[in-house]
XYZ file of C-alpha atoms in Angstrom:
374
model
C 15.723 3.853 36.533
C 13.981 3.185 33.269
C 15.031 0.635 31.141
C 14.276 1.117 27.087
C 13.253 -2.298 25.652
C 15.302 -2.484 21.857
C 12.388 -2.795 19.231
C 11.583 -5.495 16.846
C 12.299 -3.713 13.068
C 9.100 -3.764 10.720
C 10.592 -4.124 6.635
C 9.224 -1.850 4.149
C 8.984 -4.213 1.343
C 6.805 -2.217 -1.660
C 6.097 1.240 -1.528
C 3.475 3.345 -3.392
C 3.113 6.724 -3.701
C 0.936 8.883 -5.092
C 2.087 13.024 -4.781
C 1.767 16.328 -6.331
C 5.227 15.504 -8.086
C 3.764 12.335 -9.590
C 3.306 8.717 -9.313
C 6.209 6.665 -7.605
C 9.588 7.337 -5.918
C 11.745 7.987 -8.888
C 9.370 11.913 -9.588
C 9.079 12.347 -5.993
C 12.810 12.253 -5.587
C 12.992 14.414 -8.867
C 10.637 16.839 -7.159
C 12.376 17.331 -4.063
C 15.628 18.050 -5.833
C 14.589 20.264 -8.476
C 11.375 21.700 -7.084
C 7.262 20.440 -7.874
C 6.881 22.996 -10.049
C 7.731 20.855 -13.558
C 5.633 17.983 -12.075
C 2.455 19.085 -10.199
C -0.974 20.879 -11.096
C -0.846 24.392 -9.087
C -4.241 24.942 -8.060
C -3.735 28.994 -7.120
C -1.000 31.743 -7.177
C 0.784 33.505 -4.450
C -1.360 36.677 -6.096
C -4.996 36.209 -6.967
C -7.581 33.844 -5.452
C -8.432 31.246 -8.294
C -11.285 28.426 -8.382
C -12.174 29.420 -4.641
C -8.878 28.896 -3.215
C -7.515 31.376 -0.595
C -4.367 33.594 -2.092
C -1.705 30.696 -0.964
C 0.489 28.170 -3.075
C -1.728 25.163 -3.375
C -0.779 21.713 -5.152
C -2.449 18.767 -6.397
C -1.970 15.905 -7.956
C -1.221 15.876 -11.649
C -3.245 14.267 -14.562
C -4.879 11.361 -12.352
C -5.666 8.808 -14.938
C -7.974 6.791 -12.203
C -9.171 3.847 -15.147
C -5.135 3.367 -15.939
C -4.660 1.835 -12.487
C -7.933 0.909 -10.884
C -10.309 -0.331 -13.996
C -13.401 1.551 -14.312
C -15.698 -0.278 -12.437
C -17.340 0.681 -9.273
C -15.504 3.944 -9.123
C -18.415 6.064 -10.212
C -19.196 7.317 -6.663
C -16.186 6.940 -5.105
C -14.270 10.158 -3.652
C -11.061 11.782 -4.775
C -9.617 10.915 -1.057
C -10.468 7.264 -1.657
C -9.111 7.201 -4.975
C -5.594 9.089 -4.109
C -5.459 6.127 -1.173
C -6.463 3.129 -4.040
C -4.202 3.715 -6.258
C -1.255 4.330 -3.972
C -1.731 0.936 -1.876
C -2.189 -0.703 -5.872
C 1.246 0.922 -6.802
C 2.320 -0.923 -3.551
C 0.840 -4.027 -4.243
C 2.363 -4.008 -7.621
C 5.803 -3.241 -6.454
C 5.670 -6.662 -4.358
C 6.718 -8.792 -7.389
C 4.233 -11.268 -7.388
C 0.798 -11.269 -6.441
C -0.422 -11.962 -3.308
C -1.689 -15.618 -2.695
C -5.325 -15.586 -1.501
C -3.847 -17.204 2.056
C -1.780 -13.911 2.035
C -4.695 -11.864 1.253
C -6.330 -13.136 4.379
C -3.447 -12.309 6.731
C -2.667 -8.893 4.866
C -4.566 -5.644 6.626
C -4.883 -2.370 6.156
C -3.606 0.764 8.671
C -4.045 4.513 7.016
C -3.460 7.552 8.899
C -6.426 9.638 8.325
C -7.649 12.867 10.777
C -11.097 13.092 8.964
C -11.726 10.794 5.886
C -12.826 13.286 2.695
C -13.271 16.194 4.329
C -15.155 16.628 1.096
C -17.868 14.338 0.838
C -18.761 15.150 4.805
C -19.061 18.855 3.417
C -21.499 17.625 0.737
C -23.897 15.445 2.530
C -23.935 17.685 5.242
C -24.719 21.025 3.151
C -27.700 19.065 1.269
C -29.157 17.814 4.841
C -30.039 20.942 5.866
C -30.583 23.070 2.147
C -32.565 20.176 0.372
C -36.422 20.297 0.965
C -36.675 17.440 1.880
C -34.300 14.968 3.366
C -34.583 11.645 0.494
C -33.379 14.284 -1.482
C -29.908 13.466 -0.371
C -27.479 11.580 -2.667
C -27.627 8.614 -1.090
C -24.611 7.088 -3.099
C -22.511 9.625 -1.385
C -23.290 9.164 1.917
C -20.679 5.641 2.348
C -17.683 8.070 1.415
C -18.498 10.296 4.996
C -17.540 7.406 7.364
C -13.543 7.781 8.456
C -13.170 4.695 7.432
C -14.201 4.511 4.032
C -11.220 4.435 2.164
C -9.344 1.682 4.100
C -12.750 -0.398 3.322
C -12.610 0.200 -0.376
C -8.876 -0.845 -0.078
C -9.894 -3.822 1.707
C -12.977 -4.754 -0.559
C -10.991 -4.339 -3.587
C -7.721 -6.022 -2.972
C -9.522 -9.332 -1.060
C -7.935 -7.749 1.801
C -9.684 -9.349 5.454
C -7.068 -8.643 7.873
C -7.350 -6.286 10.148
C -8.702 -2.651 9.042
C -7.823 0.841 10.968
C -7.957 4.141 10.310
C -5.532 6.226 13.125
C -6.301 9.993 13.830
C -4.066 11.605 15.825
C -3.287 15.111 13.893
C 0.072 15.481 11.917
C 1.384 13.034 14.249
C -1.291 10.554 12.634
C 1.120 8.515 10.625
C 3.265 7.619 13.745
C 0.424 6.183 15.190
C -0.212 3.957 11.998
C 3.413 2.883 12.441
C 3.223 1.940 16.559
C -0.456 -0.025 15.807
C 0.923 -1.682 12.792
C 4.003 -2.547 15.120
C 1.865 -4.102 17.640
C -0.531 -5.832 15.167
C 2.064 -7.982 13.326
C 3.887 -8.354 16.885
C 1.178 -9.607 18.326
C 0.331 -12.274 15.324
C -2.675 -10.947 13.797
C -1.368 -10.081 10.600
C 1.363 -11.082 8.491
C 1.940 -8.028 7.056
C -0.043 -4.721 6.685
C -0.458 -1.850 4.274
C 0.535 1.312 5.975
C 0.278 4.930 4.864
C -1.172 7.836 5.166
C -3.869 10.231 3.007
C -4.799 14.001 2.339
C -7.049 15.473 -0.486
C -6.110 19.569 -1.459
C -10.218 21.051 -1.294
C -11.212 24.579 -1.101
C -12.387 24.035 2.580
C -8.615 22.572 3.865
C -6.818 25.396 1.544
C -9.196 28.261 3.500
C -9.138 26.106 6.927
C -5.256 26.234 7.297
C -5.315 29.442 5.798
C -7.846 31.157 8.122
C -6.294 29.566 10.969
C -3.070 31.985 10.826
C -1.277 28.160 11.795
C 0.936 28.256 8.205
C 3.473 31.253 7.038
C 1.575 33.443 4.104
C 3.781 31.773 1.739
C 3.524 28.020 2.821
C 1.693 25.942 0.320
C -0.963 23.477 0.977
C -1.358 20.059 -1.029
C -2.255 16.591 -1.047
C -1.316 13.212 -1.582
C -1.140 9.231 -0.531
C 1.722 6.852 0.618
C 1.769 3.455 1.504
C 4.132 0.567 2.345
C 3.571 -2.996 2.630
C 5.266 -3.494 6.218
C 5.942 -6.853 7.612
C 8.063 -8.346 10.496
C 11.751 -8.157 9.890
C 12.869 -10.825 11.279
C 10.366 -13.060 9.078
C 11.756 -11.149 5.712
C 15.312 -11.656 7.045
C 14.404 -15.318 7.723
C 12.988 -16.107 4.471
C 16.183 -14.606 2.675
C 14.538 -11.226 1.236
C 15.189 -7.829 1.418
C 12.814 -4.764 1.173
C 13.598 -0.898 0.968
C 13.868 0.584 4.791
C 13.360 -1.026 8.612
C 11.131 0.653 10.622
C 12.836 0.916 14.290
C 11.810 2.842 17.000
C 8.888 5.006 17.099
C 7.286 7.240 19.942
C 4.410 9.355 19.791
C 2.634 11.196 22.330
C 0.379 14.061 23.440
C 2.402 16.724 25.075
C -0.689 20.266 25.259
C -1.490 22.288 22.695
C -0.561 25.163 24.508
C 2.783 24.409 26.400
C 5.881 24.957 24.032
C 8.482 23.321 26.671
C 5.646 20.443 26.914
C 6.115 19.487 23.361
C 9.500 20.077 23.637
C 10.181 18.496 25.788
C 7.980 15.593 24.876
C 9.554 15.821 21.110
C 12.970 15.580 22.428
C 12.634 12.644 24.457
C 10.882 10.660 21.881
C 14.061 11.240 19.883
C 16.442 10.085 22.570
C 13.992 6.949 23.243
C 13.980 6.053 19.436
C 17.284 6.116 18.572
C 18.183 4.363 22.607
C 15.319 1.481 21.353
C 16.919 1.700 17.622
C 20.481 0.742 19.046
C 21.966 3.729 17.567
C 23.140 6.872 18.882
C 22.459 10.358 17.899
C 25.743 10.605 16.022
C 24.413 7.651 13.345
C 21.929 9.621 12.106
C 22.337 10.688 8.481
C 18.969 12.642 7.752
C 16.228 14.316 9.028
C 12.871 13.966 7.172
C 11.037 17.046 9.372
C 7.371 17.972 9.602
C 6.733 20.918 10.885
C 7.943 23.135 8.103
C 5.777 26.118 7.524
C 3.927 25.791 10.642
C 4.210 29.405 12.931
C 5.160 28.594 16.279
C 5.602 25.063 15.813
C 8.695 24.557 13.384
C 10.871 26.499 15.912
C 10.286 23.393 18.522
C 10.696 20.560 16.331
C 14.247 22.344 15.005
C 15.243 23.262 18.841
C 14.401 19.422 19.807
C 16.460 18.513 16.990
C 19.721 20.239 17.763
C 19.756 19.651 21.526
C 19.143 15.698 20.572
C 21.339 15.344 17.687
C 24.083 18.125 18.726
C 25.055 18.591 15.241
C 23.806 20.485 11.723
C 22.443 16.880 9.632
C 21.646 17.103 6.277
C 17.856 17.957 6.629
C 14.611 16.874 4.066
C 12.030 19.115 3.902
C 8.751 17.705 2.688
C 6.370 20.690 2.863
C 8.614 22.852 0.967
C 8.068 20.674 -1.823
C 4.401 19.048 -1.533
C 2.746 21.725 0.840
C 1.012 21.168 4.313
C -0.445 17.208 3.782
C -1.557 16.668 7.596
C -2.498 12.971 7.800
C -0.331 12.482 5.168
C 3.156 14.302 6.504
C 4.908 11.407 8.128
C 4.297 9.041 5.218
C 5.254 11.161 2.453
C 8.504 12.265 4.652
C 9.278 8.530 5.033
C 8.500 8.203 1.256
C 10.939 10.872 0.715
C 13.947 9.576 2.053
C 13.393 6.172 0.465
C 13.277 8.173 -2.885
C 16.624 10.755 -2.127
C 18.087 7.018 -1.105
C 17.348 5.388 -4.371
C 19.027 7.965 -6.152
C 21.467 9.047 -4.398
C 23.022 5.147 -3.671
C 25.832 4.968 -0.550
C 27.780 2.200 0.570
C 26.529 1.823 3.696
C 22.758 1.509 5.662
C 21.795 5.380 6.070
C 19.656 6.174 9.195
C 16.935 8.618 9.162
C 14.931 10.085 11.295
C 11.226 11.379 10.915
C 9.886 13.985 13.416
C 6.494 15.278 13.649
C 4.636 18.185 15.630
C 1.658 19.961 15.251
C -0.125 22.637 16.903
C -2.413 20.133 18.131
C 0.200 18.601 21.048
C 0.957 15.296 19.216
C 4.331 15.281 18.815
C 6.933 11.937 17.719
C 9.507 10.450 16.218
C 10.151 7.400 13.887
C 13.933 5.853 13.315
C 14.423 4.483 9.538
C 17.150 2.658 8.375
C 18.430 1.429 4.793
C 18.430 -2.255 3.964
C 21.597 -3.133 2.206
């Protein structure tokens, strides 16, 4: 008989976001009410293929005014994916309340959920290797932003960040992962507290990849965007008579094959019953579902089946991609940033429990329990 081990909660206590609805939690929670379209910058049309972009809804990020929040130094050959991921773990960092003492700095790390890095700048060093003449003719300046882990290092770098610095890749399931290894890092002592989150830049070559692929309905858009929360041990914040926003409680995540639909299943809806069983709550306690997979052929069907068998019940249900498009690495943060922002304004009297699912094509497939700090 296996015995489930109750988990230690994480406390969300900033949060920065950075979406095609806006800047913060207050527009995102706007946007997923009343819809992106009053917010965002639409990129193409449902019609006609504009600016190189496949005939699909696309999103991005509206009116980025980079110098408001980061300065303008040192940005000059920096990458829109490393900006989108600045500027949300700044919005973070801001929404502390104090700044960080340089002691804090040194225990304070950095854990993004990234598949690829920019996409983008590996695209552009790559196609002037083999079409320049001759290879110094290069950009060299460009070449730091191909590394995966370029953006956690400029997060690093410019907040006087030295704890420890990951970048997780495990397809849409990515952002889970950031959650078990940040978990595990502060468990295990070596950090205090970590900025978690997630990033995805909209490009031509993502719009025409998912839309080549036949993986997303025709009418599914595809977008971008950053989230990330300063996590740190519960029982610490709890100690030291604070509060934050959520807990992170029990998260699974696994690799169940890309090609077997009971596998994931399976896999999807066992996570659930081990997250809530290591949560201390039962399926009945949950209050929302933040879900992934929306848009995705083949795939929603599985995480929706996996939901009802769990949970037994129709629960009130957030769907992210509807709003924001297909954002990949960045699905499980912005679905966690979405129920903190439906939560702020929509107040209750009492801790609300949701729960995040993820599942992609790939055969990653998981689950992450969040609950309300009162």
């Amino acid at each position: 008989m296996t015995t489930t081990v109750a988990v230690r909660p994480l406390t969300i206590t900033a949060c920065g976001v950075v979406s095609p609805a806006g800047l913060g939690l207050d527009v995102l929670g706007g946007a997923l009410r009343s819809g992106v379209e009053e917010h965002a910058a639409p990129v193409s049309g449902f019609e006609d293929v504009v600016d190189g972009y496949p005939p699909r809804p696309a999103w991005a990020v509206p009116d980025l005014r980079v110098a408001e929040h980061l300065g303008r130094k040192g940005l000059r050959h920096i990458d829109r994916f490393t900006l989108l991921g600045l500027i949300a773990c700044k919005l973070a960092l801001d929404e502390y309340g104090r700044p960080l003492t340089d002691a804090e700095r040194a225990e304070t790390g950095v854990v993004m959920a990234t598949n690829t890095g920019s996409l983008v700048s590996m695209l552009e060093v790559g196609r002037d290797t083999l079409l320049q003449e001759k290879p110094y003719l290069v950009n060299p300046a460009r070449f730091p932003n191909v590394v995966t882990n370029a953006c956690t290092g400029q997060i690093a770098i410019r907040n006087s960040l030295t704890g420890v610095n990951v970048v997780m890749s495990g397809g849409q399931a990515a952002g889970l992962a950031a959650v078990r290894f940040a978990r595990t890092t502060i468990g295990d002592g070596r950090s205090r507290r970590l900025l978690v989150g997630g990033i995805e830049e909209l490009s031509e070559v993502a719009a025409w990849g998912w839309h080549k692929s036949g993986a997303l309905r025709d009418d599914a858009a595809v977008g971008e965007g950053a989230a990330a929360f300063l996590v740190e041990d519960g029982e610490t914040v709890a100690a030291e008579g604070r509060t934050g926003l959520a807990e992170l409680l029990g998260c699974e995540v696994g690799y169940y094959g890309a090609r077997d639909a009971e596998g994931r299943l399976d896999g999807l809806r066992s996570g659930i019953e081990r997250a809530l069983d290591r949560s201390g709550l039962s399926p009945g306690e949950v209050d929302v579902v933040a879900v992934g997979a929306t848009g995705q052929l083949g795939v929603e069907e599985i995480e929706e089946r996996a939901l009802q068998e769990v949970l037994g019940r129709p629960v009130p249900t957030v769907r992210v991609a509807e709003t924001l498009g297909e954002l990949y690495s960045a699905s499980v943060p912005l679905q966690i940033a979405a129920v903190l922002a439906l939560w702020r304004a929509e107040p209750a009297d009492h801790a609300r429990v949701a729960l995040v699912t993820s599942i992609g094509g790939d055969g990653n497939a998981g689950c992450l329990v969040v609950r309300e700090c009162r």
